XYZ file of C-alpha atoms in Angstrom:
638
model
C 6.818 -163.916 112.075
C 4.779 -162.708 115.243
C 8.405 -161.526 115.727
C 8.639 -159.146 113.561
C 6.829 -156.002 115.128
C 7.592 -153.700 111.896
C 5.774 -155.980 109.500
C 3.291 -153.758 107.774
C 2.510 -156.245 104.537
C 1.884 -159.633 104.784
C 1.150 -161.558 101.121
C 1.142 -165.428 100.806
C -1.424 -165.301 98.365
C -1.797 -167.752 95.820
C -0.719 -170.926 97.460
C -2.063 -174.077 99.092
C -2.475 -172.595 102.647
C -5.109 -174.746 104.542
C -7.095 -173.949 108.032
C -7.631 -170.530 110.148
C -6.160 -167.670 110.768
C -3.063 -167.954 112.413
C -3.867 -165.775 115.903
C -0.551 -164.085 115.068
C -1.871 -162.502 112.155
C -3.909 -160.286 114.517
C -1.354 -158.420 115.798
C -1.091 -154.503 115.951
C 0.565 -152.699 113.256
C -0.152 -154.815 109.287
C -1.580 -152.484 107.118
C -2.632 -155.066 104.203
C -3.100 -158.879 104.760
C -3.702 -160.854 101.726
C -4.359 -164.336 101.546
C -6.468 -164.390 98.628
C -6.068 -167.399 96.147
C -5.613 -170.390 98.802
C -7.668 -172.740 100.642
C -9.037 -171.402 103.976
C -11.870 -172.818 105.233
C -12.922 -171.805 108.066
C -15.556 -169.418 109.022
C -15.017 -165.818 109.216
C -15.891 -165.817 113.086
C -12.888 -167.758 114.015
C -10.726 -166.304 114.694
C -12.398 -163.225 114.168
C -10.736 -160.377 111.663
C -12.323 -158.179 113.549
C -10.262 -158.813 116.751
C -7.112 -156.884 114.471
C -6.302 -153.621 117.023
C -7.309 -151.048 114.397
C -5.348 -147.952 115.407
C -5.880 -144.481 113.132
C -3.503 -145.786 111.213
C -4.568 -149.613 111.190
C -5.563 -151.878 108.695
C -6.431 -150.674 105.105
C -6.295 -154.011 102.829
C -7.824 -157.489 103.875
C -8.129 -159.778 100.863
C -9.509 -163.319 101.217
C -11.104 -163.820 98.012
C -10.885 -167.332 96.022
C -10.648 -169.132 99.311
C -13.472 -171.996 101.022
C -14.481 -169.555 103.717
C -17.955 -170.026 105.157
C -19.887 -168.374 107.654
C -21.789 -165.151 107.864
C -19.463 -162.014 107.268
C -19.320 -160.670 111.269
C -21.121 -157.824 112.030
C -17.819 -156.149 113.549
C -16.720 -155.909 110.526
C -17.391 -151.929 110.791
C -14.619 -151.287 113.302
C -12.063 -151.588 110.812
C -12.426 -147.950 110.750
C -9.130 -147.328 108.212
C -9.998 -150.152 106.039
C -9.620 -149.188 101.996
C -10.089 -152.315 100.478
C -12.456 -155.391 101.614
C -12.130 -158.541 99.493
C -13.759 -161.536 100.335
C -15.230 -162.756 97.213
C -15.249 -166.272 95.838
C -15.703 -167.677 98.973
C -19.248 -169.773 100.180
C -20.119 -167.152 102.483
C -23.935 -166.762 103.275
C -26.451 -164.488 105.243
C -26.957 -161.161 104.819
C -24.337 -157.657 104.413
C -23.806 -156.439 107.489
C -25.410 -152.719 107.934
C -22.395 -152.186 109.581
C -20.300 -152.205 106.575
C -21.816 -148.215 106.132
C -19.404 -147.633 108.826
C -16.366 -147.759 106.778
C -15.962 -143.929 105.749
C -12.768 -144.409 104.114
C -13.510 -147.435 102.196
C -13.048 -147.510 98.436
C -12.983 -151.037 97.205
C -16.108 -153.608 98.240
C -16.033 -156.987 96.319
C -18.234 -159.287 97.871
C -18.914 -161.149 94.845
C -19.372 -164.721 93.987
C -20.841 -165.772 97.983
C -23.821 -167.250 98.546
C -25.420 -163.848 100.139
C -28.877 -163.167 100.738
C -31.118 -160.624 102.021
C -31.138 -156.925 100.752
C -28.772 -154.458 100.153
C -29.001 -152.384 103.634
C -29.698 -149.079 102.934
C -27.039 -148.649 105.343
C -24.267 -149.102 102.855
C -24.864 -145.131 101.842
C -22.371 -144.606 104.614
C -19.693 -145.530 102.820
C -19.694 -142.630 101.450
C -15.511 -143.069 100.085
C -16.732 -146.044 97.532
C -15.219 -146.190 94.159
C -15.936 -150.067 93.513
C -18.836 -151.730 94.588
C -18.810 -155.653 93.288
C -21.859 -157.647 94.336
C -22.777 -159.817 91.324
C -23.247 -163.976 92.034
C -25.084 -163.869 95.188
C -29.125 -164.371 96.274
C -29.644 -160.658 97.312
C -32.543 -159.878 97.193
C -35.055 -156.528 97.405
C -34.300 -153.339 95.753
C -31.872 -151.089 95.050
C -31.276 -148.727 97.814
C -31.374 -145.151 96.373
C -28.408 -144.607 98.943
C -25.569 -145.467 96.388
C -26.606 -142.047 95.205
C -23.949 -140.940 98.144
C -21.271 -143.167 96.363
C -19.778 -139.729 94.183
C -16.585 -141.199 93.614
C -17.960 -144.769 92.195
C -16.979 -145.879 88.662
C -17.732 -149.614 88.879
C -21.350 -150.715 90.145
C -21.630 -154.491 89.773
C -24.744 -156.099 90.631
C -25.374 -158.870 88.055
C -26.838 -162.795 88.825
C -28.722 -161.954 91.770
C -32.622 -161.689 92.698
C -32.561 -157.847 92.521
C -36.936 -156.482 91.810
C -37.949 -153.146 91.782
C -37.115 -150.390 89.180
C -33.468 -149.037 88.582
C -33.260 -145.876 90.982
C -32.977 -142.308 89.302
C -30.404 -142.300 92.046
C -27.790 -143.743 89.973
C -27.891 -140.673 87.309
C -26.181 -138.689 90.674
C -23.217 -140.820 90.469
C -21.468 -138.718 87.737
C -18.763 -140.496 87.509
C -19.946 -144.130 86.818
C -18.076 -145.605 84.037
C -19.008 -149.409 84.387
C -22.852 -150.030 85.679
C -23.721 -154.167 84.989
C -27.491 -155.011 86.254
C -28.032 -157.836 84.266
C -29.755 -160.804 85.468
C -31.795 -159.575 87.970
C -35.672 -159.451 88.161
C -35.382 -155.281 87.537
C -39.199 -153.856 86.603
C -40.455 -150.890 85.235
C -39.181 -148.411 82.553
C -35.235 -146.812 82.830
C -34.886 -143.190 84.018
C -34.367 -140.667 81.744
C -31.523 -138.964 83.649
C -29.500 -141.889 82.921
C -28.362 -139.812 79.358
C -26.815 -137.439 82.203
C -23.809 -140.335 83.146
C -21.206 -139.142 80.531
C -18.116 -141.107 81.655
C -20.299 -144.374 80.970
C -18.104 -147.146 79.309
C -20.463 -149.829 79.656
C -24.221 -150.434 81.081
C -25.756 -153.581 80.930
C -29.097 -154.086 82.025
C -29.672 -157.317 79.879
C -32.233 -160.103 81.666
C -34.433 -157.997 83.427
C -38.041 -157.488 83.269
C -37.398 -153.695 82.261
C -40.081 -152.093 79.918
C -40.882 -149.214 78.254
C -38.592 -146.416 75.905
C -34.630 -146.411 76.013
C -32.847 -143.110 77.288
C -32.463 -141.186 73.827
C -28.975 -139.287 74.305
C -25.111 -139.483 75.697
C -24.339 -143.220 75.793
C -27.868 -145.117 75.002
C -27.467 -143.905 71.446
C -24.280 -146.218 71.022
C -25.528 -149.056 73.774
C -25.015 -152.173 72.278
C -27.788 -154.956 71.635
C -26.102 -157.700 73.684
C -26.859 -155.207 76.710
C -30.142 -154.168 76.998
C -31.353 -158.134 75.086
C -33.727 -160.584 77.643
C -36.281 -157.630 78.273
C -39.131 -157.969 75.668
C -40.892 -155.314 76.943
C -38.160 -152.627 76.141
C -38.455 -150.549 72.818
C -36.731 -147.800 71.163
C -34.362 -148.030 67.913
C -31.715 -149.886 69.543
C -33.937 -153.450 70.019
C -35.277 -152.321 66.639
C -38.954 -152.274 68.378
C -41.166 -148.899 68.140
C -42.645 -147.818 71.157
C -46.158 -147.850 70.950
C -48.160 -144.343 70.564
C -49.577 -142.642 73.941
C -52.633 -140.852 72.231
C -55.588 -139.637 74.801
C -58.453 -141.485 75.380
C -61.434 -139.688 73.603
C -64.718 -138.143 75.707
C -67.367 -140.020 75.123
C -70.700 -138.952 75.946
C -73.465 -141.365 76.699
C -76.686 -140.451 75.307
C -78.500 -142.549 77.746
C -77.040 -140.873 80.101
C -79.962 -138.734 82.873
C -79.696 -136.851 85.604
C -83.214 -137.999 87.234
C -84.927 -141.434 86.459
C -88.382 -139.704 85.984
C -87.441 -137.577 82.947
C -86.879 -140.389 80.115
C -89.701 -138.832 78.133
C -88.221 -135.255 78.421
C -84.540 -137.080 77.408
C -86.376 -139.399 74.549
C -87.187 -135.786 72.927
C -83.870 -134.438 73.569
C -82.392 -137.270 71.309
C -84.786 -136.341 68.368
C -83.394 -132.981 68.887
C -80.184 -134.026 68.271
C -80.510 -136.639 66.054
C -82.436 -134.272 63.647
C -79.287 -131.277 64.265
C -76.607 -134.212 63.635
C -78.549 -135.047 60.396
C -78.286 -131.276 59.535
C -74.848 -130.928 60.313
C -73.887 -133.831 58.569
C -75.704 -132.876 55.091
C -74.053 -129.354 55.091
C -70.275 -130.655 55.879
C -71.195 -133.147 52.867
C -72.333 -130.650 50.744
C -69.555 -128.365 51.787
C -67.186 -130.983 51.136
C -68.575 -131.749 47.438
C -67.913 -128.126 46.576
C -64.867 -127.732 47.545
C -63.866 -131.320 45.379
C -65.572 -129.288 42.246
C -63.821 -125.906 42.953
C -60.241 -127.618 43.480
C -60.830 -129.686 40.128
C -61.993 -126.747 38.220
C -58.831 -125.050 39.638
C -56.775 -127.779 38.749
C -57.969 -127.828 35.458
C -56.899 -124.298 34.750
C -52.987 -124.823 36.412
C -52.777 -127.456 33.782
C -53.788 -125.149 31.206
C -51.593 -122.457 31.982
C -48.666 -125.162 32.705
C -49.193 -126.484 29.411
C -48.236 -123.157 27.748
C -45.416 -121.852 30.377
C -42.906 -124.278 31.710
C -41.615 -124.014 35.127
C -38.070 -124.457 36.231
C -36.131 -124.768 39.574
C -33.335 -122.206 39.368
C -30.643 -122.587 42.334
C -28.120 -120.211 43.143
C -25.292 -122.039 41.681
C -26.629 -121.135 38.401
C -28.343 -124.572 37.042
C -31.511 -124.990 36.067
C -34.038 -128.265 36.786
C -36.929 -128.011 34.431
C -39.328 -130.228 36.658
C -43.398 -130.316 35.872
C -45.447 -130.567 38.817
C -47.832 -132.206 37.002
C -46.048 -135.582 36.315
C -44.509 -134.877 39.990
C -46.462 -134.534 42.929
C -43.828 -134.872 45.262
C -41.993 -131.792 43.650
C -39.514 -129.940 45.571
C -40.276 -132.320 49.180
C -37.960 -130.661 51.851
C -37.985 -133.251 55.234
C -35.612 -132.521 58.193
C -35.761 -134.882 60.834
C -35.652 -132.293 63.690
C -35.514 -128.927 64.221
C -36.275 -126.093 61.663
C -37.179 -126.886 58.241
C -36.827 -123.355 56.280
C -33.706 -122.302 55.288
C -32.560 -118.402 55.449
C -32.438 -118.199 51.713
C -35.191 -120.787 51.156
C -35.268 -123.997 49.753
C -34.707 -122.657 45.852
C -31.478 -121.717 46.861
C -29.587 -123.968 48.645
C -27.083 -124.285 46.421
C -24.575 -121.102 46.583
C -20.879 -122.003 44.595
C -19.662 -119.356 47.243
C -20.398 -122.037 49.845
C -19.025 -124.883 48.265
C -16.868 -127.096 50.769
C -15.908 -129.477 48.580
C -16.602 -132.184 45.661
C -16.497 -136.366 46.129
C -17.269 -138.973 44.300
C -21.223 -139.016 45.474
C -21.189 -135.473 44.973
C -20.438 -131.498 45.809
C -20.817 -130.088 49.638
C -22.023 -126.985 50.282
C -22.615 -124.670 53.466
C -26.134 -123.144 54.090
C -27.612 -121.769 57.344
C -30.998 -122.667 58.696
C -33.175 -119.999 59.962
C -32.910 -120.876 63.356
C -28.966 -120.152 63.142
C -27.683 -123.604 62.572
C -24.926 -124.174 59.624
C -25.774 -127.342 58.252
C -23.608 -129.322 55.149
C -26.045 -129.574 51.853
C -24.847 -132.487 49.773
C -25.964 -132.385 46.130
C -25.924 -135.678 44.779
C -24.522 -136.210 40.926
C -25.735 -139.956 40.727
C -29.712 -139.338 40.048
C -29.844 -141.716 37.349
C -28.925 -144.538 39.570
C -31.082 -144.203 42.069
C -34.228 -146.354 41.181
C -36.851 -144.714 43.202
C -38.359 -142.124 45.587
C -39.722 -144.318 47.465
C -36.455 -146.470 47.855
C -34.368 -143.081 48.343
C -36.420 -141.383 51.295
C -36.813 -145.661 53.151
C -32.453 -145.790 52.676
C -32.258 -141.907 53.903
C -34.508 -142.388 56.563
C -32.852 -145.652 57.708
C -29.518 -143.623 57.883
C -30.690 -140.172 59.545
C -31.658 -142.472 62.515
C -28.132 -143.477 63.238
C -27.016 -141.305 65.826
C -22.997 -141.946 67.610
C -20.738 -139.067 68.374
C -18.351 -140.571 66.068
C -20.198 -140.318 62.913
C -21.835 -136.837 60.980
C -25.380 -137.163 61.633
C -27.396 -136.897 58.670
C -30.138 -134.205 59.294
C -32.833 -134.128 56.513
C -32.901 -134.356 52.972
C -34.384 -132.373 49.748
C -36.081 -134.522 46.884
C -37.093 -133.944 42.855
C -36.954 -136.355 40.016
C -33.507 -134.441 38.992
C -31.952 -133.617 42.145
C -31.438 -135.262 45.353
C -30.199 -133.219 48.206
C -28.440 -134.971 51.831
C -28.529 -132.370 54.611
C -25.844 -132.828 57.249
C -24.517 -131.523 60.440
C -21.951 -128.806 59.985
C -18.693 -129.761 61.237
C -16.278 -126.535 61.263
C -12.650 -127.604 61.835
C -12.421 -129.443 58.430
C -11.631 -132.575 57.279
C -8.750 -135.096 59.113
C -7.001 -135.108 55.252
C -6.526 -131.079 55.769
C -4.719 -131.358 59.245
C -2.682 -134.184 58.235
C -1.477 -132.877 54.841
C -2.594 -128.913 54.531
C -2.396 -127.577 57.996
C 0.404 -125.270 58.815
C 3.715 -127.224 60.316
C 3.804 -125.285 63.822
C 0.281 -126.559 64.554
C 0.264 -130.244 63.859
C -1.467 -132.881 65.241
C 0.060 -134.377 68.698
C 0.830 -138.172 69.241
C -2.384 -138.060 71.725
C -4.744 -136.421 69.351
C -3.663 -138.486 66.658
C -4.464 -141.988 69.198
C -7.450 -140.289 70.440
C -8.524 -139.655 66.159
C -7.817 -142.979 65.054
C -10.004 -144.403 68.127
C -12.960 -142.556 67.392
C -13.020 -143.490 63.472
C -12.854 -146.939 65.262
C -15.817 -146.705 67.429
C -17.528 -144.852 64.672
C -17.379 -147.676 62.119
C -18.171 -150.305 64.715
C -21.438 -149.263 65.453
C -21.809 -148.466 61.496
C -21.430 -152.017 61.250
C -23.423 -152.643 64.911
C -26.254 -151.145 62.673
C -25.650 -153.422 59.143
C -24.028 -150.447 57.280
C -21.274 -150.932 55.507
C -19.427 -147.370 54.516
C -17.868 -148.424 51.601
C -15.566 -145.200 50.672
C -13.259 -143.865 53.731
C -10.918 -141.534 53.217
C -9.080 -139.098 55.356
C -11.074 -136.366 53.751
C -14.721 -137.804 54.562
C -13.545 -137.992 58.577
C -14.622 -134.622 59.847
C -12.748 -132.956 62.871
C -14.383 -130.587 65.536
C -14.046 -127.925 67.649
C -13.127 -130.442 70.327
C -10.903 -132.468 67.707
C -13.044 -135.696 67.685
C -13.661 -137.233 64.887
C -16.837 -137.639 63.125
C -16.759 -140.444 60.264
C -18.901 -138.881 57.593
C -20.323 -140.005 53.615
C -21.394 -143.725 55.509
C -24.038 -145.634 53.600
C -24.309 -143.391 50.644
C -23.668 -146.585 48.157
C -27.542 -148.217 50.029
C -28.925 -145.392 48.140
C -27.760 -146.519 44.937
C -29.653 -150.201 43.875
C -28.166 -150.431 40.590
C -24.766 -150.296 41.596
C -22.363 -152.541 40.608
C -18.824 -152.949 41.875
C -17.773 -151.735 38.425
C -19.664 -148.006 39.207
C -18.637 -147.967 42.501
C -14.864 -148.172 41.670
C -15.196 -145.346 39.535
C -17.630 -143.347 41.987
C -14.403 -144.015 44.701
C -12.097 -143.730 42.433
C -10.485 -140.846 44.485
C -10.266 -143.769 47.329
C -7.621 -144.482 45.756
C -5.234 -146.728 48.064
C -7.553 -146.745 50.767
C -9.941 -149.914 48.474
C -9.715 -153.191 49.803
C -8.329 -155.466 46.922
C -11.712 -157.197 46.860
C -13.107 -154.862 44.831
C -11.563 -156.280 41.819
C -12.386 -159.512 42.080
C -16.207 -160.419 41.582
C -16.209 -163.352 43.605
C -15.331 -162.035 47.095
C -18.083 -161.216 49.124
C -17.906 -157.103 50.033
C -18.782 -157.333 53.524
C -17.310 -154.889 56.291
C -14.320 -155.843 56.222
C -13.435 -153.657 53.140
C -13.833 -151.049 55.876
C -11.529 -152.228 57.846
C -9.013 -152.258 55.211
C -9.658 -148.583 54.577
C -9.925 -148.430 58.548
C -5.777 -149.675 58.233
C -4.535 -147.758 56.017
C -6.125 -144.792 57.693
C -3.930 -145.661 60.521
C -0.685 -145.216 58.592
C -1.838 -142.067 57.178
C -2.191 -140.867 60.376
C 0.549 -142.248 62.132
C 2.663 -141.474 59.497
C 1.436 -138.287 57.994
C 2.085 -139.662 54.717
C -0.855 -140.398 51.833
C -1.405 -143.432 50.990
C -0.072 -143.417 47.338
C 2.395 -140.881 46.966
C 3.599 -140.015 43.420
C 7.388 -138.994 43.481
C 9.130 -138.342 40.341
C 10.301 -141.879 39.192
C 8.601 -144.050 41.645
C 5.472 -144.336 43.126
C 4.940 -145.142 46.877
C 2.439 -147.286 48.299
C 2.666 -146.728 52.149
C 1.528 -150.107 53.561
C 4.298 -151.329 51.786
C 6.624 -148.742 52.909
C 5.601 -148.998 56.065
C 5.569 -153.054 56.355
C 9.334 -152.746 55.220
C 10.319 -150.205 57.761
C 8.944 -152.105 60.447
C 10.455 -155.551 59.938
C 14.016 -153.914 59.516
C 14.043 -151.887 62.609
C 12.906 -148.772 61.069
C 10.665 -147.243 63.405
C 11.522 -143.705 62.680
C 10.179 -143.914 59.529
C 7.162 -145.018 60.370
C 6.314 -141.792 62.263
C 5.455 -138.221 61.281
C 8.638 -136.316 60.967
C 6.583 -133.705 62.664
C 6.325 -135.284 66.249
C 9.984 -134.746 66.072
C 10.238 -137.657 69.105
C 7.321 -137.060 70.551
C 5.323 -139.549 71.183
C 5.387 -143.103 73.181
C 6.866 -145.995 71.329
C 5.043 -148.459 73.542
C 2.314 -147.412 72.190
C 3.299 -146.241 68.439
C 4.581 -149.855 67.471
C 1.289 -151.420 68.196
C -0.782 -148.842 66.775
C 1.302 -149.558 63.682
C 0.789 -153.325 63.493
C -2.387 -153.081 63.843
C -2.924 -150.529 61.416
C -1.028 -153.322 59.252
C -2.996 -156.264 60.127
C -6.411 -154.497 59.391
C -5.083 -153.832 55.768
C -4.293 -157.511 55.327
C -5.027 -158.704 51.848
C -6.989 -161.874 53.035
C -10.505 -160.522 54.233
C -10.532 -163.031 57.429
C -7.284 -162.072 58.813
C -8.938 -158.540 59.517
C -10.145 -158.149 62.924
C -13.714 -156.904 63.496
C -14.152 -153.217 64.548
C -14.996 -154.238 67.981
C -12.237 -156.041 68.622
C -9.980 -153.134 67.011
C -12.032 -150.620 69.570
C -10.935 -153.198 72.300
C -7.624 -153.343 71.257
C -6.832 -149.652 71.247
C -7.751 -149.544 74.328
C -5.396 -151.970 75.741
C -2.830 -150.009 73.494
C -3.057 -146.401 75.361
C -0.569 -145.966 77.923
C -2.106 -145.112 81.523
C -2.815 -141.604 81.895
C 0.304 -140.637 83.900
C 2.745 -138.451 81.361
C 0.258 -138.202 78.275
C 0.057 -134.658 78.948
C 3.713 -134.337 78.555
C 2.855 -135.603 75.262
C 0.874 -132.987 73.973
C-alpha cells in the first residue's frame, strides 16, 4: 500500500487492528485517514501524526476515535494546516488541549470527547475561527469558558457536558447565531444565564441541567418552550418553567437613626430635638387619623345614597351586539373586572362594547369569536363564552385563566387577558389573521393550495404545540382543523386549549355535546365512562388531523348514500397499495413519497383505538423529524 502514490482515502475502520501507526501511513498525498473503531494503543507521539507532509492541499480528515490511544495529544498537532475534521474521541488520552489546536483556520469538526483531558479550555481555541462542531463532553477540563468561542460564527453544535467546567455561562455564546445544539450539563456552571441567550433563534436544544446556575430563566425565543429535564439539578434557578417564582427585588428603605449626632457634646441640644419631633409625629399622626375617619363616614354616607338610587333604577350592561346583562353592582363587587396580562388594557370602543356582530369570526362549541382593536393598535380575538352556568366560581375562573395566559410556545394562540361578570365571561386572545387551517384545507381557492412542505411543516407545529400543552398538564380536549390558526408566516398556532379546566362541573356527557362539532376528530373514549381521558385523546384528534391534512379530505364526509369516515378510508387505501388516494388531489404529484407514507402511518397509529398504542407527543415531534427529507430539493417542492 506505500505503493500506491495516488491513494488519497484510506478507511479500515471498524476492525480489530492492533499496535501503531504503520510509518507508511505518513506518506505525502492521503487526504482522510480513518481508523476509528479498532484497537490502537499506542500513544499519539509514536509515530507522530504530525510527521504527515501537509502540503496546501494535505490532510483534511484524521479519525481515531473508539480506539485505546494514550498519551497527551502532541502539540504539533497545529501544522496540519488543511485539516477539516479532527476525531480522536473515545480514546484514554490525558493532559491538556493543545493551544495550538487555534491554529487550524480551516477546521470545522473538533470531537475530543470521551478522553481523560484536563486543564482549561485555551483561550487559544478562538483561532479556529472555521468551527461548526465543537464536542468536548466526558473529560476533567477544568476553568471557564473562554469567551473566544464567540469567534466560532459558523458553530451549531457546542458540547461541553460531564466535565469540571466553574464560572458563569459567557454572554459570548448569544454571538454564535447560529447555534442549534448547546449541552452544558454537568458542570459546576455559577451565576445567573444571560439574557441575550433569547437572541439564539436556530436553538434546537440547550441543556444546562446539573449546574450550580441561579437566578431568572431567559423569558423569550426558545426558553419559553425549554423543557424541565434541561434546566433540572440547579435549585437555585426560578422562573415558570421549574414552576419556582423568583423572589421580589424591592429597595431597601432609608432609615434614619434618631440617635444619630454630628458632635458628641450636643446630646442635650439632640434630646430636645426628639421632643420636637416626637410631639410633630404625634400631630401628624392624629390629623391623618382623623382625616382617615372622615373620609370612612363620607364614603358610607355616599354609599348609602348609590343604594338608594340603585334600588329604584336598575342598571344594565348593553354590548354592541345588541344583548343586554342586567348585573347589580351591589351583590357584585367585582362587576365588569377587565385584566390583560400585558400591554394596554382599554379598548378603542371601551370595554361596554366589545362585542360588535360585525366582527364576529366565528361560533364553537365554548362560544362566539369576535375581532376588537386595542387602543394601542393591536387586533386581539374576544371570545364570549356561552357556558356561564357551568362555571362554579370567580375565583376558580380567573386561578384556571391565569394558569393558561402563562403558557407561552409559538405553536399555540396565546391567551392575552380576560373580561369577568356574574353573566358573562370574556377570553381575550391574540389575533391571528390568515384564518383557520379548516379554511385553507377546505375553503381556500384551488390555484393557491397548500404545498406538500407547508402541509409537513403545519402538521409539525400542531405537534410541538400539543407537546408542550401536555409538557405543562393541559390536556386540549377539542381539536379541530378550525381551532388551529395559520399566520402570516403560515405556522400554526393550536388555539381553544384548556377551555374544558374552566368548566368544574363538566361531565363527559356535556362535553360531548359542547364538541359535538368535533365530530370525527373524538377519541372513542369518550363514550365509555371507564377509560381514563388523559392526553392521549389528543393525540387521537392529533391523527386524524394528519389525514385531513394530508389528504385534504374531512374527517366524516356525508355523500349521498354513504357516509365516509376517513381513517377508515384511508387505512384501506394504504394496505392495498393505494397511495394516490391517500393524497390531496391538489398536489397533483407533488410531493415526496418517502416522506408522505410515513407521515400517513403515523397519522394512523396516533388514531389507534387502544389509548396505549398512541405514541406520546414527544415522541411524534421526534418522529417527524426523522420523517423530513434533508433539505436538498424541498424547494422544488413548493
Amino acid at each position: 500500500m506505500a505503493n500506491c502514490p495516488n491513494l488519497l482515502v484510506l478507511d479500515v475502520s471498524q476492525n480489530r487492528l492492533t499496535g501503531n501507526l504503520p510509518p507508511w501511513v505518513v506518506k505525502t498525498g492521503l487526504k482522510s485517514i480513518s481508523l476509528s473503531g479498532n484497537s490502537l494503543s499506542k500513544s499519539m507521539q509514536y509515530p507522530s501524526v504530525t510527521s504527515l507532509e501537509a502540503s496546501t492541499e494535505g490532510l483534511k480528515v484524521l479519525d481515531l476515535s473508539s480506539n485505546v490511544l494514550s498519551g497527551e495529544i502532541p502539540f504539533d498537532i497545529g501544522n496540519l494546516s488543511s485539516l477539516l475534521v479532527l476525531n480522536v474521541s473515545r480514546n484514554r488520552l490525558f493532559g491538556s488541549i493543545p493551544s495550538s489546536i487555534g491554529e487550524l483556520k480551516m477546521l470545522q469538526v473538533l470531537d475530543l470527547s470521551d478522553n481523560k483531558l484536563n486543564g482549561r479550555i485555551p483561550s487559544e481555541i478562538g483561532g479556529a475561527v472555521g468551527l461548526v462542531e465543537l464536542r468536548l463532553e466526558n473529560n476533567c477540563i477544568t476553568g471557564k469558558i473562554p469567551i473566544q468561542i464567540q469567534n466560532f460564527s459558523s458553530l451549531t453544535s457546542l458540547i461541553l457536558s460531564h466535565n469540571n467546567l466553574t464560572g458563569p455561562v459567557p454572554a459570548a455564546i448569544a454571538n454564535l447565531t447560529n447555534l442549534q445544539y448547546a449541552d452544558l450539563s454537568f458542570n459546576n456552571l455559577s451565576q445567573s444565564l444571560p439574557k441575550e441567550l433569547t437572541n439564539l433563534s436556530n436553538l434546537v436544544s440547550f441543556n444546562i441541567s446539573h449546574n450550580n446556575l441561579q437566578g431568572e430563566l431567559p423569558v423569550g425565543g426558545f426558553f419559553n418552550t425549554i423543557s424541565l429535564s434541561a434546566v433540572a439539578g440547579n435549585p437555585s434557578l426560578c422562573g415558570s418553567v421549574v414552576n419556582r417564582s423568583c423572589p421580589s427585588v424591592h429597595p431597601k428603605p432609608i432609615v434614619l437613626n434618631p440617635n444619630s449626632s454630628s458632635s458628641n457634646n450636643g446630646s442635650s441640644l439632640n434630646h430636645n430635638h426628639r421632643k420636637i419631633a416626637l410631639s410633630i409625629s404625634a400631630l401628624v399622626a392624629i390629623g391623618a387619623a382623623a382625616f382617615i375617619a372622615f373620609g370612612v363616614v363620607a364614603v358610607s354616607l355616599l354609599n348609602i345614597h348609590v343604594r338608594s338610587s340603585m334600588a329604584q333604577t336598575p342598571v344594565a350592561l348593553t354590548l354592541s351586539g345588541g344583548e343586554d346583562f342586567s348585573c347589580s353592582p351591589t351583590n357584585d363587587p367585582n362587576y365588569g373586572k377587565l385584566v390583560m396580562f400585558s400591554g394596554d388594557a382599554d379598548f378603542v370602543a371601551g370595554a361596554h362594547a366589545l362585542l360588535n356582530k360585525d366582527c364576529e369570526l366565528g361560533r364553537g362549541g365554548f362560544g362566539i369569536v369576535y375581532r376588537t382593536i386595542l387602543r394601542d393598535g393591536r387586533s386581539v380575538a374576544i371570545k364570549k363564552l356561552t357556558v356561564s352556568s357551568l362555571i362554579k366560581s370567580q375565583e376558580e375562573f380567573e386561578r384556571e385563566v391565569t394558569r393558561l395566559g402563562k403558557i407561552r410556545h409559538h405553536n399555540l394562540v396565546a391567551l392575552e387577558g380576560y373580561y369577568w361578570t356574574p353573566s358573562l365571561q370574556l377570553l381575550i386572545y391574540e389575533y391571528i389573521s390568515s384564518g383557520s387551517l379548516y379554511k385553507h384545507l377546505h375553503d381556500g381557492p384551488t390555484t393557491n393550495c397548500l404545498s406538500w412542505r407547508q402541509r409537513f411543516n403545519i402538521i409539525r407545529g400542531i405537534a410541538k404545540g400539543l407537546a408542550h400543552l401536555h409538557h405543562m398538564n393541559v390536556i386540549h380536549y377539542n381539536l379541530k382543523s378550525t381551532n388551529i390558526l395559520i399566520d402570516d408566516s403560515g405556522e400554526p398556532k393550536v388555539g381553544d386549549f384548556g377551555l374544558a379546566r374552566l368548566l368544574p362541573m363538566l361531565d363527559r356527557c356535556i362535553l360531548s355535546s359542547k364538541i359535538q362539532s368535533a365530530l370525527g376528530y373524538m377519541a372513542p373514549e369518550f363514550a365509555c365512562r371507564t377509560v381514563k381521558i388523559t392526553e392521549k385523546c389528543d393525540v387521537y384528534g392529533f391523527g386524524i388531523l394528519v389525514l385531513e391534512v394530508v389528504t385534504g379530505k374531512r374527517p366524516v364526509e356525508y355523500m349521498e348514500d354513504d357516509v365516509v369516515v376517513l381513517c377508515d378510508m384511508v387505512r384501506g387505501a394504504l394496505e392495498d397499495g393505494r397511495v394516490e388516494e391517500c393524497i390531496d388531489g391538489k398536489l397533483r404529484g407533488n410531493f415526496p413519497a418517502e416522506e408522505a407514507i410515513p407521515v400517513i402511518k403515523l397519522g394512523l397509529i396516533c388514531a389507534s383505538q387502544v389509548p396505549s398504542n398512541r405514541p406520546d407527543m414527544e415522541e411524534v415531534v421526534n418522529i417527524l423529524e426523522l420523517i423530513q427529507c434533508p433539505a436538498e430539493g424541498q424547494e422544488e417542492l413548493e
